[in-house]
Amino acid sequence: MKTIVICSGGLDSVSLAHKVAAEHELIGLIAFDYGQRHSKETDFAARCAKRLDIPFDLIDMRHIGAHLSGSALTDDVDVPDGHYAEDTMKVTVVPNRNAIMLSIAFGVAAAKQANAVATAVHGGDHFIYPDCRPDFTEAFEAMQAKALDGYANVKLYTPFVHVPKSAIVTEGAKHDTPFADTWSCYKGGEQHCGRCGTCVERREAFHVAEIPDPTDYADPDYWKSVLESA
């Protein structure tokens, strides 16, 4: 299955890239610059492509992203601390982001005669992000079948959509994913903050998977207090 992976440079998408490289035919990584508050994550995506010796494309969506305002990921809005299961994390939603990115990726896949587009949406995202849920991914794939009817047959590959992040850590380890060479933190500092939703989720995932976490966190124990108070 000739596959293009949408890769942010985070733990999930880099693990997916290594999984696809091992099990299918990985023909490229696509990342998106939508005006997010830091570019560190896309640097890690580029490094992943170099490591796997495949083409890397960073698609400029900044003009579009400027109109998707109100998110802590794009605007001057504080990134909240805590767990993803909290309503405060809804401020990290960028409206329709995944739908836009997937539409572009499907067009690229059709042009390159790929069989699939892979994205690392997972079960832990469902509470906050509507365009990470199974009903969205199924509907999107059906829509694309109509959009490309008679021109291309591209599938949407979402192997993590029903599993927690801990299962991604397990799968990533199976395929020798260099977890230390991934970036998750929304705050974009010198090291992972350890306090934002994605840092807490990352740290918890390694703990549940019983796999050592190589990540350097500014606050390495904050996740414990968050889970204890949940």
PDB file of C-alpha atoms in Angstrom:
ATOM      1  CA  MET A   1       0.000   0.000   0.000  1.00  0.00           C
ATOM      2  CA  LYS A   2       1.739   3.166  -1.203  1.00  0.00           C
ATOM      3  CA  THR A   3       1.060   5.568   1.635  1.00  0.00           C
ATOM      4  CA  ILE A   4       1.582   9.229   2.486  1.00  0.00           C
ATOM      5  CA  VAL A   5       1.653  10.018   6.206  1.00  0.00           C
ATOM      6  CA  ILE A   6       0.511  13.341   7.634  1.00  0.00           C
ATOM      7  CA  CYS A   7       3.259  13.978  10.182  1.00  0.00           C
ATOM      8  CA  SER A   8       3.287  16.756  12.766  1.00  0.00           C
ATOM      9  CA  GLY A   9       6.538  15.603  14.349  1.00  0.00           C
ATOM     10  CA  GLY A  10       4.744  14.421  17.477  1.00  0.00           C
ATOM     11  CA  LEU A  11       4.904  11.025  19.131  1.00  0.00           C
ATOM     12  CA  ASP A  12       1.757   9.731  17.432  1.00  0.00           C
ATOM     13  CA  SER A  13       2.498  10.683  13.836  1.00  0.00           C
ATOM     14  CA  VAL A  14       6.189   9.760  13.991  1.00  0.00           C
ATOM     15  CA  SER A  15       5.246   6.354  15.430  1.00  0.00           C
ATOM     16  CA  LEU A  16       2.747   6.014  12.581  1.00  0.00           C
ATOM     17  CA  ALA A  17       5.422   6.880  10.026  1.00  0.00           C
ATOM     18  CA  HIS A  18       7.687   4.140  11.406  1.00  0.00           C
ATOM     19  CA  LYS A  19       4.788   1.664  11.427  1.00  0.00           C
ATOM     20  CA  VAL A  20       3.910   2.423   7.800  1.00  0.00           C
ATOM     21  CA  ALA A  21       7.564   2.229   6.763  1.00  0.00           C
ATOM     22  CA  ALA A  22       7.785  -1.247   8.316  1.00  0.00           C
ATOM     23  CA  GLU A  23       4.447  -2.642   7.138  1.00  0.00           C
ATOM     24  CA  HIS A  24       3.613  -0.837   3.883  1.00  0.00           C
ATOM     25  CA  GLU A  25       5.323   1.365   1.297  1.00  0.00           C
ATOM     26  CA  LEU A  26       5.899   4.807   2.763  1.00  0.00           C
ATOM     27  CA  ILE A  27       6.351   7.254  -0.100  1.00  0.00           C
ATOM     28  CA  GLY A  28       6.412  10.560   1.769  1.00  0.00           C
ATOM     29  CA  LEU A  29       5.558  12.701   4.773  1.00  0.00           C
ATOM     30  CA  ILE A  30       3.432  15.837   4.661  1.00  0.00           C
ATOM     31  CA  ALA A  31       3.456  18.474   7.382  1.00  0.00           C
ATOM     32  CA  PHE A  32       1.493  21.715   7.566  1.00  0.00           C
ATOM     33  CA  ASP A  33       2.410  25.209   8.686  1.00  0.00           C
ATOM     34  CA  TYR A  34      -0.960  26.686   9.663  1.00  0.00           C
ATOM     35  CA  GLY A  35       0.497  29.475  11.775  1.00  0.00           C
ATOM     36  CA  GLN A  36       0.879  27.425  14.942  1.00  0.00           C
ATOM     37  CA  ARG A  37       2.586  29.266  17.790  1.00  0.00           C
ATOM     38  CA  HIS A  38       5.882  27.435  17.293  1.00  0.00           C
ATOM     39  CA  SER A  39       7.517  25.523  14.444  1.00  0.00           C
ATOM     40  CA  LYS A  40       9.493  23.031  16.516  1.00  0.00           C
ATOM     41  CA  GLU A  41       7.113  20.190  15.719  1.00  0.00           C
ATOM     42  CA  THR A  42       7.562  20.485  11.949  1.00  0.00           C
ATOM     43  CA  ASP A  43      11.340  20.373  12.414  1.00  0.00           C
ATOM     44  CA  PHE A  44      10.889  16.969  14.047  1.00  0.00           C
ATOM     45  CA  ALA A  45       8.706  15.864  11.136  1.00  0.00           C
ATOM     46  CA  ALA A  46      11.473  16.800   8.711  1.00  0.00           C
ATOM     47  CA  ARG A  47      13.960  14.858  10.795  1.00  0.00           C
ATOM     48  CA  CYS A  48      11.695  11.819  10.684  1.00  0.00           C
ATOM     49  CA  ALA A  49      11.552  11.970   6.873  1.00  0.00           C
ATOM     50  CA  LYS A  50      15.327  12.260   6.669  1.00  0.00           C
ATOM     51  CA  ARG A  51      15.764   9.308   9.023  1.00  0.00           C
ATOM     52  CA  LEU A  52      13.411   7.155   6.944  1.00  0.00           C
ATOM     53  CA  ASP A  53      14.949   8.452   3.702  1.00  0.00           C
ATOM     54  CA  ILE A  54      11.694   9.591   2.117  1.00  0.00           C
ATOM     55  CA  PRO A  55      10.459  12.893   0.624  1.00  0.00           C
ATOM     56  CA  PHE A  56       9.176  15.578   2.988  1.00  0.00           C
ATOM     57  CA  ASP A  57       6.778  18.374   2.082  1.00  0.00           C
ATOM     58  CA  LEU A  58       5.912  21.271   4.396  1.00  0.00           C
ATOM     59  CA  ILE A  59       2.743  22.848   3.047  1.00  0.00           C
ATOM     60  CA  ASP A  60       2.184  26.528   3.793  1.00  0.00           C
ATOM     61  CA  MET A  61      -1.326  27.017   5.214  1.00  0.00           C
ATOM     62  CA  ARG A  62      -0.541  30.194   7.141  1.00  0.00           C
ATOM     63  CA  HIS A  63      -2.957  32.381   5.206  1.00  0.00           C
ATOM     64  CA  ILE A  64      -5.748  29.887   5.833  1.00  0.00           C
ATOM     65  CA  GLY A  65      -4.718  29.395   9.447  1.00  0.00           C
ATOM     66  CA  ALA A  66      -4.929  33.130  10.092  1.00  0.00           C
ATOM     67  CA  HIS A  67      -8.681  32.865   9.555  1.00  0.00           C
ATOM     68  CA  LEU A  68      -9.087  29.882  11.915  1.00  0.00           C
ATOM     69  CA  SER A  69      -8.691  32.125  14.933  1.00  0.00           C
ATOM     70  CA  GLY A  70      -9.408  31.692  18.613  1.00  0.00           C
ATOM     71  CA  SER A  71      -7.253  28.662  19.411  1.00  0.00           C
ATOM     72  CA  ALA A  72      -4.437  28.533  21.940  1.00  0.00           C
ATOM     73  CA  LEU A  73      -2.401  26.808  19.235  1.00  0.00           C
ATOM     74  CA  THR A  74      -2.511  29.784  16.868  1.00  0.00           C
ATOM     75  CA  ASP A  75      -3.422  32.927  18.826  1.00  0.00           C
ATOM     76  CA  ASP A  76      -2.069  34.778  21.847  1.00  0.00           C
ATOM     77  CA  VAL A  77      -4.120  32.597  24.177  1.00  0.00           C
ATOM     78  CA  ASP A  78      -2.558  30.767  27.116  1.00  0.00           C
ATOM     79  CA  VAL A  79      -2.215  27.015  26.673  1.00  0.00           C
ATOM     80  CA  PRO A  80      -3.998  25.506  29.684  1.00  0.00           C
ATOM     81  CA  ASP A  81      -2.364  23.039  32.032  1.00  0.00           C
ATOM     82  CA  GLY A  82      -4.093  19.775  32.872  1.00  0.00           C
ATOM     83  CA  HIS A  83      -5.510  16.671  31.223  1.00  0.00           C
ATOM     84  CA  TYR A  84      -7.251  16.422  27.862  1.00  0.00           C
ATOM     85  CA  ALA A  85     -10.398  15.183  29.591  1.00  0.00           C
ATOM     86  CA  GLU A  86     -11.018  18.694  30.907  1.00  0.00           C
ATOM     87  CA  ASP A  87     -13.282  21.225  29.194  1.00  0.00           C
ATOM     88  CA  THR A  88     -10.493  23.810  29.425  1.00  0.00           C
ATOM     89  CA  MET A  89      -8.648  21.941  26.657  1.00  0.00           C
ATOM     90  CA  LYS A  90     -11.288  22.934  24.097  1.00  0.00           C
ATOM     91  CA  VAL A  91      -9.331  26.166  23.660  1.00  0.00           C
ATOM     92  CA  THR A  92      -6.756  24.076  21.744  1.00  0.00           C
ATOM     93  CA  VAL A  93      -9.249  23.262  18.962  1.00  0.00           C
ATOM     94  CA  VAL A  94      -8.372  24.764  15.563  1.00  0.00           C
ATOM     95  CA  PRO A  95     -11.706  24.645  13.702  1.00  0.00           C
ATOM     96  CA  ASN A  96     -11.775  22.206  10.794  1.00  0.00           C
ATOM     97  CA  ARG A  97      -7.989  21.832  10.829  1.00  0.00           C
ATOM     98  CA  ASN A  98      -7.889  18.093  10.206  1.00  0.00           C
ATOM     99  CA  ALA A  99     -10.568  18.239   7.522  1.00  0.00           C
ATOM    100  CA  ILE A 100      -8.570  20.869   5.615  1.00  0.00           C
ATOM    101  CA  MET A 101      -5.273  19.038   5.982  1.00  0.00           C
ATOM    102  CA  LEU A 102      -6.784  15.728   4.924  1.00  0.00           C
ATOM    103  CA  SER A 103      -8.383  17.294   1.849  1.00  0.00           C
ATOM    104  CA  ILE A 104      -5.002  18.621   0.743  1.00  0.00           C
ATOM    105  CA  ALA A 105      -3.279  15.327   1.530  1.00  0.00           C
ATOM    106  CA  PHE A 106      -5.826  13.357  -0.493  1.00  0.00           C
ATOM    107  CA  GLY A 107      -5.261  15.631  -3.458  1.00  0.00           C
ATOM    108  CA  VAL A 108      -1.509  15.130  -3.178  1.00  0.00           C
ATOM    109  CA  ALA A 109      -1.966  11.361  -2.810  1.00  0.00           C
ATOM    110  CA  ALA A 110      -4.149  11.208  -5.925  1.00  0.00           C
ATOM    111  CA  ALA A 111      -1.602  13.215  -7.914  1.00  0.00           C
ATOM    112  CA  LYS A 112       1.211  10.916  -6.759  1.00  0.00           C
ATOM    113  CA  GLN A 113      -0.842   7.766  -7.369  1.00  0.00           C
ATOM    114  CA  ALA A 114      -0.693   6.733  -3.722  1.00  0.00           C
ATOM    115  CA  ASN A 115      -3.126   4.182  -2.314  1.00  0.00           C
ATOM    116  CA  ALA A 116      -3.629   5.735   1.097  1.00  0.00           C
ATOM    117  CA  VAL A 117      -3.251   8.738   3.356  1.00  0.00           C
ATOM    118  CA  ALA A 118      -2.394   7.870   6.960  1.00  0.00           C
ATOM    119  CA  THR A 119      -3.137  10.054   9.950  1.00  0.00           C
ATOM    120  CA  ALA A 120      -2.480   9.365  13.632  1.00  0.00           C
ATOM    121  CA  VAL A 121      -5.797  10.356  15.187  1.00  0.00           C
ATOM    122  CA  HIS A 122      -6.413   8.213  18.260  1.00  0.00           C
ATOM    123  CA  GLY A 123      -8.976   7.354  20.896  1.00  0.00           C
ATOM    124  CA  GLY A 124      -7.668   9.862  23.405  1.00  0.00           C
ATOM    125  CA  ASP A 125      -8.489  12.739  21.032  1.00  0.00           C
ATOM    126  CA  HIS A 126     -12.221  11.994  20.775  1.00  0.00           C
ATOM    127  CA  PHE A 127     -13.324  14.023  23.786  1.00  0.00           C
ATOM    128  CA  ILE A 128     -11.871  17.307  22.547  1.00  0.00           C
ATOM    129  CA  TYR A 129     -11.440  17.101  18.773  1.00  0.00           C
ATOM    130  CA  PRO A 130     -14.486  16.291  16.618  1.00  0.00           C
ATOM    131  CA  ASP A 131     -12.358  15.794  13.496  1.00  0.00           C
ATOM    132  CA  CYS A 132     -10.440  12.972  15.176  1.00  0.00           C
ATOM    133  CA  ARG A 133     -13.463  10.770  15.877  1.00  0.00           C
ATOM    134  CA  PRO A 134     -14.273   7.536  13.984  1.00  0.00           C
ATOM    135  CA  ASP A 135     -17.535   8.885  12.597  1.00  0.00           C
ATOM    136  CA  PHE A 136     -15.638  11.828  11.086  1.00  0.00           C
ATOM    137  CA  THR A 137     -12.865   9.706   9.549  1.00  0.00           C
ATOM    138  CA  GLU A 138     -15.408   7.282   8.074  1.00  0.00           C
ATOM    139  CA  ALA A 139     -17.504  10.107   6.642  1.00  0.00           C
ATOM    140  CA  PHE A 140     -14.416  11.853   5.275  1.00  0.00           C
ATOM    141  CA  GLU A 141     -13.222   8.728   3.479  1.00  0.00           C
ATOM    142  CA  ALA A 142     -16.688   8.265   1.947  1.00  0.00           C
ATOM    143  CA  MET A 143     -16.695  11.908   0.804  1.00  0.00           C
ATOM    144  CA  GLN A 144     -13.272  11.525  -0.806  1.00  0.00           C
ATOM    145  CA  ALA A 145     -14.419   8.421  -2.662  1.00  0.00           C
ATOM    146  CA  LYS A 146     -17.037  10.639  -4.309  1.00  0.00           C
ATOM    147  CA  ALA A 147     -14.616  13.527  -4.845  1.00  0.00           C
ATOM    148  CA  LEU A 148     -12.069  11.316  -6.632  1.00  0.00           C
ATOM    149  CA  ASP A 149     -14.523   8.939  -8.305  1.00  0.00           C
ATOM    150  CA  GLY A 150     -13.127   7.782 -11.631  1.00  0.00           C
ATOM    151  CA  TYR A 151      -9.784   9.484 -11.022  1.00  0.00           C
ATOM    152  CA  ALA A 152      -8.145   7.821  -8.017  1.00  0.00           C
ATOM    153  CA  ASN A 153      -8.850   5.336  -5.252  1.00  0.00           C
ATOM    154  CA  VAL A 154      -7.264   6.624  -2.053  1.00  0.00           C
ATOM    155  CA  LYS A 155      -8.040   5.124   1.343  1.00  0.00           C
ATOM    156  CA  LEU A 156      -7.806   6.801   4.738  1.00  0.00           C
ATOM    157  CA  TYR A 157      -5.576   4.743   7.017  1.00  0.00           C
ATOM    158  CA  THR A 158      -6.209   5.391  10.724  1.00  0.00           C
ATOM    159  CA  PRO A 159      -4.802   2.425  12.660  1.00  0.00           C
ATOM    160  CA  PHE A 160      -4.915   4.251  16.014  1.00  0.00           C
ATOM    161  CA  VAL A 161      -8.413   5.732  15.833  1.00  0.00           C
ATOM    162  CA  HIS A 162      -9.893   3.290  18.364  1.00  0.00           C
ATOM    163  CA  VAL A 163      -6.929   2.949  20.743  1.00  0.00           C
ATOM    164  CA  PRO A 164      -5.419   5.085  23.553  1.00  0.00           C
ATOM    165  CA  LYS A 165      -2.077   6.834  23.306  1.00  0.00           C
ATOM    166  CA  SER A 166      -0.445   4.126  25.420  1.00  0.00           C
ATOM    167  CA  ALA A 167      -1.115   1.658  22.586  1.00  0.00           C
ATOM    168  CA  ILE A 168       0.683   4.026  20.202  1.00  0.00           C
ATOM    169  CA  VAL A 169       3.711   3.998  22.501  1.00  0.00           C
ATOM    170  CA  THR A 170       3.651   0.187  22.460  1.00  0.00           C
ATOM    171  CA  GLU A 171       3.337   0.120  18.667  1.00  0.00           C
ATOM    172  CA  GLY A 172       6.014   2.778  18.262  1.00  0.00           C
ATOM    173  CA  ALA A 173       8.440   0.794  20.393  1.00  0.00           C
ATOM    174  CA  LYS A 174       7.727  -2.283  18.286  1.00  0.00           C
ATOM    175  CA  HIS A 175       8.946  -0.390  15.227  1.00  0.00           C
ATOM    176  CA  ASP A 176      11.943   1.259  16.936  1.00  0.00           C
ATOM    177  CA  THR A 177      10.500   4.766  16.950  1.00  0.00           C
ATOM    178  CA  PRO A 178      13.042   7.157  18.499  1.00  0.00           C
ATOM    179  CA  PHE A 179      10.640   8.750  20.986  1.00  0.00           C
ATOM    180  CA  ALA A 180      13.228  11.277  22.139  1.00  0.00           C
ATOM    181  CA  ASP A 181      13.241  12.636  18.591  1.00  0.00           C
ATOM    182  CA  THR A 182       9.565  13.642  18.669  1.00  0.00           C
ATOM    183  CA  TRP A 183       7.913  16.818  19.924  1.00  0.00           C
ATOM    184  CA  SER A 184       4.495  17.004  21.588  1.00  0.00           C
ATOM    185  CA  CYS A 185       4.438  20.087  23.839  1.00  0.00           C
ATOM    186  CA  TYR A 186       2.077  22.869  22.776  1.00  0.00           C
ATOM    187  CA  LYS A 187       4.156  25.546  24.497  1.00  0.00           C
ATOM    188  CA  GLY A 188       7.278  25.158  22.353  1.00  0.00           C
ATOM    189  CA  GLY A 189       9.913  25.907  24.964  1.00  0.00           C
ATOM    190  CA  GLU A 190      13.443  24.564  25.215  1.00  0.00           C
ATOM    191  CA  GLN A 191      12.047  21.343  26.690  1.00  0.00           C
ATOM    192  CA  HIS A 192       8.612  19.763  27.087  1.00  0.00           C
ATOM    193  CA  CYS A 193       6.737  21.719  29.761  1.00  0.00           C
ATOM    194  CA  GLY A 194       5.224  18.623  31.379  1.00  0.00           C
ATOM    195  CA  ARG A 195       2.052  20.520  32.241  1.00  0.00           C
ATOM    196  CA  CYS A 196      -0.007  21.104  29.084  1.00  0.00           C
ATOM    197  CA  GLY A 197      -2.587  18.540  27.996  1.00  0.00           C
ATOM    198  CA  THR A 198      -0.397  16.884  25.415  1.00  0.00           C
ATOM    199  CA  CYS A 199       2.565  16.620  27.818  1.00  0.00           C
ATOM    200  CA  VAL A 200       0.391  15.087  30.540  1.00  0.00           C
ATOM    201  CA  GLU A 201      -1.103  12.644  28.053  1.00  0.00           C
ATOM    202  CA  ARG A 202       2.358  11.765  26.693  1.00  0.00           C
ATOM    203  CA  ARG A 203       3.805  11.088  30.142  1.00  0.00           C
ATOM    204  CA  GLU A 204       0.766   9.036  31.163  1.00  0.00           C
ATOM    205  CA  ALA A 205       0.949   6.979  27.954  1.00  0.00           C
ATOM    206  CA  PHE A 206       4.506   5.829  28.648  1.00  0.00           C
ATOM    207  CA  HIS A 207       3.529   4.976  32.226  1.00  0.00           C
ATOM    208  CA  VAL A 208       0.527   2.881  31.154  1.00  0.00           C
ATOM    209  CA  ALA A 209       2.532   1.183  28.396  1.00  0.00           C
ATOM    210  CA  GLU A 210       5.290   0.405  30.927  1.00  0.00           C
ATOM    211  CA  ILE A 211       7.914   1.749  28.539  1.00  0.00           C
ATOM    212  CA  PRO A 212      10.608   4.206  29.714  1.00  0.00           C
ATOM    213  CA  ASP A 213       9.884   7.792  28.703  1.00  0.00           C
ATOM    214  CA  PRO A 214      13.043   9.473  27.346  1.00  0.00           C
ATOM    215  CA  THR A 215      11.415  12.914  27.268  1.00  0.00           C
ATOM    216  CA  ASP A 216      12.995  15.790  29.192  1.00  0.00           C
ATOM    217  CA  TYR A 217      10.171  17.619  31.024  1.00  0.00           C
ATOM    218  CA  ALA A 218      10.457  20.939  32.854  1.00  0.00           C
ATOM    219  CA  ASP A 219       7.919  19.597  35.373  1.00  0.00           C
ATOM    220  CA  PRO A 220       8.267  15.795  35.198  1.00  0.00           C
ATOM    221  CA  ASP A 221       5.897  14.945  38.068  1.00  0.00           C
ATOM    222  CA  TYR A 222       2.973  17.280  37.369  1.00  0.00           C
ATOM    223  CA  TRP A 223       1.079  14.550  35.487  1.00  0.00           C
ATOM    224  CA  LYS A 224       0.723  12.527  38.682  1.00  0.00           C
ATOM    225  CA  SER A 225      -1.114  15.287  40.519  1.00  0.00           C
ATOM    226  CA  VAL A 226      -3.428  15.792  37.531  1.00  0.00           C
ATOM    227  CA  LEU A 227      -4.418  12.128  37.438  1.00  0.00           C
ATOM    228  CA  GLU A 228      -4.797  11.917  41.224  1.00  0.00           C
ATOM    229  CA  SER A 229      -7.236  14.842  41.188  1.00  0.00           C
ATOM    230  CA  ALA A 230      -9.246  13.501  38.230  1.00  0.00           C
TER     231      ALA A 230
END
